[in-house]
Amino acid sequence: MAGLDAERRSWLRGAPPPRWVRALPLVLVAGVCAATLASPDPLDIGFLLGAIPPLAVLSYGPLATAVLGATVVVMLNVPAFRLDNPGQTDLLTICFVAVLSVFVAFVRSRRDVQLDIERTIAEAAQRAVVPPVPERVGRVRCAGLYRAAERGTLVGGDFFDVRESAYGVRAVLGDVQGHGLAAIATVASLMGAFREAVLDQPSLEAVAARLDRRLAVDSARLAQAELFATAVLLEFAPDGDAVQVVVCGHPPPVLLRDGTATEVRVAPWTPLGLGLPDGSAPVGRALCLRPGDRLFLASDGVWEARDTADAFYPLTDRLPALADGTDPAVTTTRVWADLLRHSPAVRDDVTMLVLAPARPHR
């Protein structure tokens, strides 16, 4: 799971300013100096110097802003620059703007420090809820990608995890009701239940039933709450030659085999939290695996992404070419880039998980 990278966090949202913004005050100083010294006649461009201290506030701290403000005052008083011999009122105005800019730079720098601390704490808390997927769990190579729909967050309404247990490597990918910060509490509850269930429950169906019960209990504790989530659960056999699949209202996994992409046919069950019918557990499907097989799981943010013509993203059609190769991480990166080309304005949480089991050497 990537952090708040450049594609999601611009400099207006807390990232460091780009180089051209930092260079702008210096370029303006150099440009005014060069123009006035090269011109045989006085130039009426002294007013440009008044913009340098406010521009410095965008990129620099109070000390650098003060130095640039002092530079402006000196330039206005150096006869060689011939900047129209500014009057006393002009000089006082520039000095006031420079002092005010230093104060604003001081306040901004203090706020930036506080925001960095709060952002670090928020990222640590969100990563604790849905941590990055390890490159390998047991005999299964893994790669996950998560892009939350709400800007400034690492976690939304999607969740995934891969855990090793005495019964084999188990994985889950799902989507809770809603998205953004409001859904994080439900995600945290489900993730905690899954991590406990994979250790205790002897079957994947029992793990799904435990997640269903968790949401039903949480929903009963909240007035007028109807918590539910869709999910797909997998359990790989210890030798990697088979996988058990349980689908609870979620799109099924896609099997990548010999250059083709095929949805795994599994009898769907009701979403988690709506109560399993007649108290029974869901029924999964066992699928035999061949060497080189991979499973691709995705959330609704991938399956239901639309272009400007309102056409859905053709995942199964494009996946074979995008998954060409053996590195699961490359597959998720390619699909994400292709998804953005198809639907530049992605408005839902996007989650992908690629699992590649490896058989033991005989």
mmCIF file of C-alpha atoms in Angstrom, residues 73 90-102:
data_model
loop_
_atom_site.group_PDB
_atom_site.id
_atom_site.type_symbol
_atom_site.label_atom_id
_atom_site.label_comp_id
_atom_site.label_asym_id
_atom_site.label_seq_id
_atom_site.Cartn_x
_atom_site.Cartn_y
_atom_site.Cartn_z
ATOM 1 C CA VAL A 73 15.030 47.051 0.603
ATOM 2 C CA ASP A 90 7.179 53.306 -0.854
ATOM 3 C CA LEU A 91 10.070 52.138 1.293
ATOM 4 C CA LEU A 92 7.900 51.963 4.407
ATOM 5 C CA THR A 93 5.295 49.974 2.518
ATOM 6 C CA ILE A 94 7.913 47.476 1.308
ATOM 7 C CA CYS A 95 9.365 47.193 4.823
ATOM 8 C CA PHE A 96 5.905 46.555 6.262
ATOM 9 C CA VAL A 97 5.201 43.848 3.662
ATOM 10 C CA ALA A 98 8.574 42.230 4.375
ATOM 11 C CA VAL A 99 8.035 42.201 8.158
ATOM 12 C CA LEU A 100 4.509 40.859 7.719
ATOM 13 C CA SER A 101 5.835 38.150 5.389
ATOM 14 C CA VAL A 102 8.396 37.086 7.989
#
